[in-house]
Amino acid sequence: MQAPDEFNPTPGVPEELQPGVRRLLAPNPSPMTYRGTNTYLVGITDLAVIDPGPDQKAHLDAILASVLPEQRISHIIVTHSHLDHSPLARALADSSGAPIYAFGPSETGRSAVMQDLVRAGMRSGGEGIDRDFAPDILVADGEILAATDWQLEVIHTPGHLGNHIALALGDACFTADHIMGWASSLVSPPDGDLTDFMSSCARLRARDWRVFYPGHGAPVTAPKERLDWLIAHRNSREADILTCLRRAPATSAELARDIYKETPPALLPAAERNVFAHLVDLVGREKIEPCGRLTETGSFRIRS
């Protein structure tokens, strides 16, 4: 992994990553977004803007200022509807006249088990879902979006969020928050699903990539190694959870306190959601079982 202090571009200043691909950093740094959200401009004449970012006028102005006189924005593509990726899309559409493309509103692609948890009363955590997000044009897995000098293949990659997509540009892939350039991705039920996340990892791992352009952090120049690390990281966390449960039944909160000993207290709620994502996945794979109903506050035990 790249050292955290090596990636620190100036917000609002476009940087060319390869011919026809520029990155524009949004000014929204935080413990969950690192330096901020990466907005990408793809194309030479007709531009695709990938992930306009948070609803900040300064970033809208920076995107519009990056459009050269001979260029126009033809597509606005949102990889998923978290508040650091999608809210600026509507203002950008109003300013540019370009339509917004996405897999669907925020609940789209939610797995059946997560739908059951929502029906049982579980609510989203603090990750920031854009409840008002409404794309103009829905895209499908495998669909090709194209303009005069680029083609982007839509790859549905649920896990971080049900409506999450990646976008392939030849042997480069815009991976958004599925694979990031600074940390592992958060998977937080009921919006995130670890079973889906791991399937999406395997799907991306099956293809040959030159580079990943993530939603946060620097480009990933060793994609297979990064995916292998991410999969191994999740498998290691699963092993930690199973080790704890072999000692005694426990809740996600108890497991998080036991496993995430170095995590700042402010981030423990996110850690608990991450653990709960693993617990739901392990229940689905019949390795553990809930001590009663499957709920975020319930206890779990090794399956007998």
C-alpha positions as semicolon CSV with decimal commas, in nm:
position;residue;x (nm);y (nm);z (nm)
1;M;0,000;0,000;0,000
2;Q;0,113;0,352;-0,074
3;A;0,221;0,557;0,227
4;P;-0,063;0,786;0,335
5;D;0,137;1,109;0,293
6;E;0,247;1,043;-0,066
7;F;-0,094;1,122;-0,216
8;N;-0,181;1,484;-0,160
9;P;-0,292;1,662;-0,479
10;T;-0,428;2,016;-0,470
11;P;-0,809;2,015;-0,470
12;G;-0,968;2,162;-0,781
13;V;-0,658;2,133;-1,000
14;P;-0,694;1,877;-1,283
15;E;-0,410;1,627;-1,317
16;E;-0,362;1,409;-1,625
17;L;-0,322;1,041;-1,537
18;Q;-0,308;0,908;-1,893
19;P;-0,412;1,050;-2,229
20;G;-0,781;1,135;-2,205
21;V;-0,807;1,082;-1,827
22;R;-0,781;1,363;-1,572
23;R;-0,841;1,354;-1,198
24;L;-0,989;1,639;-0,996
25;L;-0,979;1,611;-0,617
26;A;-1,284;1,738;-0,428
27;P;-1,214;1,943;-0,111
28;N;-1,385;1,700;0,128
29;P;-1,110;1,529;0,331
30;S;-1,221;1,318;0,628
31;P;-1,137;0,991;0,808
32;M;-1,375;0,815;0,566
33;T;-1,273;0,994;0,242
34;Y;-0,897;1,035;0,294
35;R;-0,780;1,344;0,098
36;G;-1,122;1,373;-0,065
37;T;-1,327;1,225;-0,348
38;N;-1,161;1,169;-0,686
39;T;-1,366;1,306;-0,976
40;Y;-1,250;1,183;-1,316
41;L;-1,284;1,353;-1,654
42;V;-1,259;1,105;-1,941
43;G;-1,232;1,207;-2,306
44;I;-1,079;1,454;-2,548
45;T;-1,383;1,633;-2,693
46;D;-1,692;1,474;-2,537
47;L;-1,622;1,432;-2,165
48;A;-1,756;1,179;-1,919
49;V;-1,746;1,309;-1,563
50;I;-1,722;1,012;-1,326
51;D;-1,840;1,082;-0,969
52;P;-1,901;1,460;-0,952
53;G;-1,868;1,434;-0,576
54;P;-2,020;1,618;-0,280
55;D;-2,256;1,912;-0,313
56;Q;-1,992;2,185;-0,302
57;K;-2,002;2,488;-0,529
58;A;-1,623;2,517;-0,529
59;H;-1,594;2,169;-0,676
60;L;-1,870;2,236;-0,932
61;D;-1,682;2,547;-1,042
62;A;-1,357;2,349;-1,064
63;I;-1,517;2,081;-1,283
64;L;-1,670;2,339;-1,517
65;A;-1,341;2,531;-1,535
66;S;-1,165;2,210;-1,642
67;V;-1,378;2,186;-1,957
68;L;-1,173;2,340;-2,238
69;P;-1,331;2,558;-2,511
70;E;-1,335;2,271;-2,762
71;Q;-1,485;2,027;-2,508
72;R;-1,828;1,957;-2,364
73;I;-1,959;1,732;-2,089
74;S;-2,166;1,461;-2,259
75;H;-2,206;1,209;-1,973
76;I;-2,224;1,234;-1,595
77;I;-2,167;0,887;-1,448
78;V;-2,220;0,812;-1,080
79;T;-2,061;0,491;-0,952
80;H;-2,275;0,481;-0,636
81;S;-2,491;0,711;-0,430
82;H;-2,294;0,793;-0,118
83;L;-2,295;1,162;-0,022
84;D;-1,930;1,205;-0,118
85;H;-1,989;1,082;-0,475
86;S;-2,334;1,166;-0,611
87;P;-2,500;1,487;-0,480
88;L;-2,321;1,727;-0,715
89;A;-2,447;1,535;-1,018
90;R;-2,775;1,726;-1,045
91;A;-2,613;2,071;-1,029
92;L;-2,357;1,961;-1,286
93;A;-2,634;1,828;-1,510
94;D;-2,820;2,158;-1,482
95;S;-2,504;2,352;-1,567
96;S;-2,383;2,132;-1,853
97;G;-2,701;1,985;-1,999
98;A;-2,555;1,634;-1,974
99;P;-2,766;1,345;-1,839
100;I;-2,681;1,148;-1,526
101;Y;-2,608;0,777;-1,571
102;A;-2,613;0,526;-1,284
103;F;-2,721;0,174;-1,194
104;G;-3,018;0,312;-1,002
105;P;-3,133;0,494;-0,688
106;S;-2,977;0,416;-0,353
107;E;-3,181;0,102;-0,276
108;T;-3,112;-0,056;-0,616
109;G;-2,917;-0,381;-0,605
110;R;-2,974;-0,443;-0,235
111;S;-2,946;-0,817;-0,164
112;A;-3,238;-1,021;-0,032
113;V;-3,086;-1,069;0,314
114;M;-3,027;-0,695;0,345
115;Q;-3,385;-0,626;0,235
116;D;-3,498;-0,856;0,516
117;L;-3,288;-0,662;0,766
118;V;-3,441;-0,334;0,648
119;R;-3,790;-0,476;0,681
120;A;-3,698;-0,584;1,034
121;G;-3,606;-0,225;1,118
122;M;-3,232;-0,194;1,053
123;R;-3,125;0,148;0,933
124;S;-2,817;0,278;0,756
125;G;-2,510;0,375;0,954
126;G;-2,321;0,701;0,925
127;E;-2,179;0,645;0,578
128;G;-2,410;0,901;0,420
129;I;-2,661;0,765;0,170
130;D;-2,787;1,009;-0,093
131;R;-3,159;0,940;-0,050
132;D;-3,256;1,195;-0,315
133;F;-3,035;1,051;-0,588
134;A;-3,229;0,992;-0,910
135;P;-3,034;0,921;-1,231
136;D;-3,172;1,027;-1,566
137;I;-3,061;0,709;-1,744
138;L;-3,020;0,364;-1,589
139;V;-2,726;0,151;-1,694
140;A;-2,699;-0,227;-1,690
141;D;-2,415;-0,464;-1,616
142;G;-2,210;-0,512;-1,932
143;E;-2,350;-0,203;-2,104
144;I;-2,110;0,010;-2,310
145;L;-2,125;0,386;-2,272
146;A;-1,945;0,565;-2,553
147;A;-1,868;0,901;-2,710
148;T;-1,639;1,017;-2,990
149;D;-1,312;0,902;-2,835
150;W;-1,388;0,670;-2,545
151;Q;-1,583;0,361;-2,443
152;L;-1,663;0,264;-2,087
153;E;-1,790;-0,081;-1,992
154;V;-2,027;-0,091;-1,695
155;I;-1,937;-0,360;-1,439
156;H;-2,189;-0,402;-1,158
157;T;-1,983;-0,444;-0,840
158;P;-2,225;-0,455;-0,545
159;G;-2,088;-0,491;-0,195
160;H;-1,988;-0,146;-0,074
161;L;-2,334;-0,040;-0,191
162;G;-2,592;-0,232;-0,391
163;N;-2,593;0,016;-0,680
164;H;-2,212;0,033;-0,704
165;I;-2,053;0,003;-1,048
166;A;-1,698;0,001;-1,179
167;L;-1,612;0,130;-1,526
168;A;-1,360;-0,031;-1,760
169;L;-1,164;0,188;-2,001
170;G;-0,958;-0,067;-2,189
171;D;-0,718;-0,216;-1,936
172;A;-0,786;0,061;-1,685
173;C;-1,073;0,039;-1,438
174;F;-1,243;0,311;-1,236
175;T;-1,313;0,112;-0,920
176;A;-1,472;0,388;-0,708
177;D;-1,505;0,268;-0,347
178;H;-1,490;-0,105;-0,419
179;I;-1,111;-0,088;-0,438
180;M;-0,956;0,227;-0,297
181;G;-0,602;0,360;-0,312
182;W;-0,551;0,411;0,061
183;A;-0,754;0,161;0,266
184;S;-0,986;-0,135;0,245
185;S;-1,345;-0,061;0,151
186;L;-1,614;-0,028;0,416
187;V;-1,898;-0,279;0,392
188;S;-2,182;-0,164;0,616
189;P;-2,520;-0,340;0,627
190;P;-2,795;-0,296;0,530
191;D;-2,654;-0,099;0,235
192;G;-2,335;-0,301;0,203
193;D;-2,322;-0,679;0,166
194;L;-1,999;-0,871;0,219
195;T;-2,110;-1,177;0,021
196;D;-2,170;-0,951;-0,278
197;F;-1,846;-0,765;-0,209
198;M;-1,635;-1,080;-0,224
199;S;-1,810;-1,194;-0,542
200;S;-1,733;-0,858;-0,700
201;C;-1,368;-0,893;-0,596
202;A;-1,351;-1,233;-0,762
203;R;-1,510;-1,095;-1,077
204;L;-1,255;-0,815;-1,106
205;R;-0,972;-1,054;-1,016
206;A;-1,058;-1,270;-1,319
207;R;-0,959;-0,994;-1,562
208;D;-0,621;-0,848;-1,653
209;W;-0,588;-0,483;-1,555
210;R;-0,306;-0,234;-1,593
211;V;-0,431;0,016;-1,337
212;F;-0,721;0,092;-1,103
213;Y;-0,840;0,450;-1,063
214;P;-1,012;0,452;-0,722
215;G;-1,267;0,687;-0,568
216;H;-1,017;0,786;-0,298
217;G;-0,640;0,783;-0,299
218;A;-0,374;0,726;-0,561
219;P;-0,395;0,503;-0,870
220;V;-0,340;0,135;-0,797
221;T;-0,061;0,027;-1,031
222;A;-0,053;-0,339;-0,921
223;P;-0,422;-0,433;-0,947
224;K;-0,396;-0,809;-0,896
225;E;-0,174;-0,767;-0,591
226;R;-0,413;-0,511;-0,447
227;L;-0,710;-0,742;-0,499
228;D;-0,520;-1,032;-0,345
229;W;-0,440;-0,813;-0,044
230;L;-0,803;-0,705;-0,011
231;I;-0,933;-1,062;-0,029
232;A;-0,668;-1,181;0,220
233;H;-0,756;-0,892;0,452
234;R;-1,120;-0,996;0,455
235;N;-1,031;-1,361;0,506
236;S;-0,808;-1,263;0,798
237;R;-1,087;-1,062;0,958
238;E;-1,319;-1,360;0,916
239;A;-1,063;-1,583;1,089
240;D;-1,043;-1,336;1,379
241;I;-1,421;-1,341;1,419
242;L;-1,439;-1,722;1,412
243;T;-1,159;-1,746;1,668
244;C;-1,351;-1,519;1,904
245;L;-1,677;-1,706;1,853
246;R;-1,512;-2,039;1,928
247;R;-1,445;-1,902;2,276
248;A;-1,801;-1,781;2,336
249;P;-2,105;-1,635;2,158
250;A;-2,076;-1,260;2,102
251;T;-2,241;-0,959;1,944
252;S;-2,091;-0,750;1,665
253;A;-2,014;-0,474;1,918
254;E;-1,830;-0,715;2,147
255;L;-1,636;-0,862;1,857
256;A;-1,541;-0,518;1,725
257;R;-1,402;-0,412;2,064
258;D;-1,205;-0,736;2,083
259;I;-1,069;-0,727;1,728
260;Y;-1,026;-0,355;1,653
261;K;-0,814;-0,274;1,959
262;E;-0,618;0,003;1,785
263;T;-0,922;0,170;1,626
264;P;-1,010;0,521;1,755
265;P;-1,339;0,522;1,950
266;A;-1,503;0,750;1,692
267;L;-1,455;0,481;1,425
268;L;-1,579;0,187;1,632
269;P;-1,941;0,214;1,506
270;A;-1,811;0,165;1,151
271;A;-1,603;-0,129;1,273
272;E;-1,913;-0,282;1,431
273;R;-2,097;-0,257;1,098
274;N;-1,799;-0,415;0,926
275;V;-1,805;-0,705;1,173
276;F;-2,179;-0,744;1,131
277;A;-2,127;-0,769;0,754
278;H;-1,894;-1,063;0,818
279;L;-2,143;-1,222;1,057
280;V;-2,425;-1,205;0,801
281;D;-2,194;-1,357;0,539
282;L;-2,090;-1,637;0,775
283;V;-2,454;-1,712;0,857
284;G;-2,529;-1,736;0,486
285;R;-2,241;-1,979;0,442
286;E;-2,365;-2,181;0,742
287;K;-2,047;-2,140;0,946
288;I;-2,222;-1,963;1,233
289;E;-2,579;-1,901;1,346
290;P;-2,759;-1,625;1,533
291;C;-2,868;-1,688;1,890
292;G;-3,225;-1,606;1,799
293;R;-3,327;-1,369;1,520
294;L;-3,068;-1,225;1,280
295;T;-3,032;-0,866;1,405
296;E;-2,747;-0,617;1,433
297;T;-2,759;-0,627;1,815
298;G;-2,798;-1,003;1,854
299;S;-2,541;-1,262;1,956
300;F;-2,388;-1,523;1,725
301;R;-2,232;-1,862;1,786
302;I;-2,043;-2,128;1,595
303;R;-2,287;-2,353;1,409
304;S;-2,316;-2,689;1,579
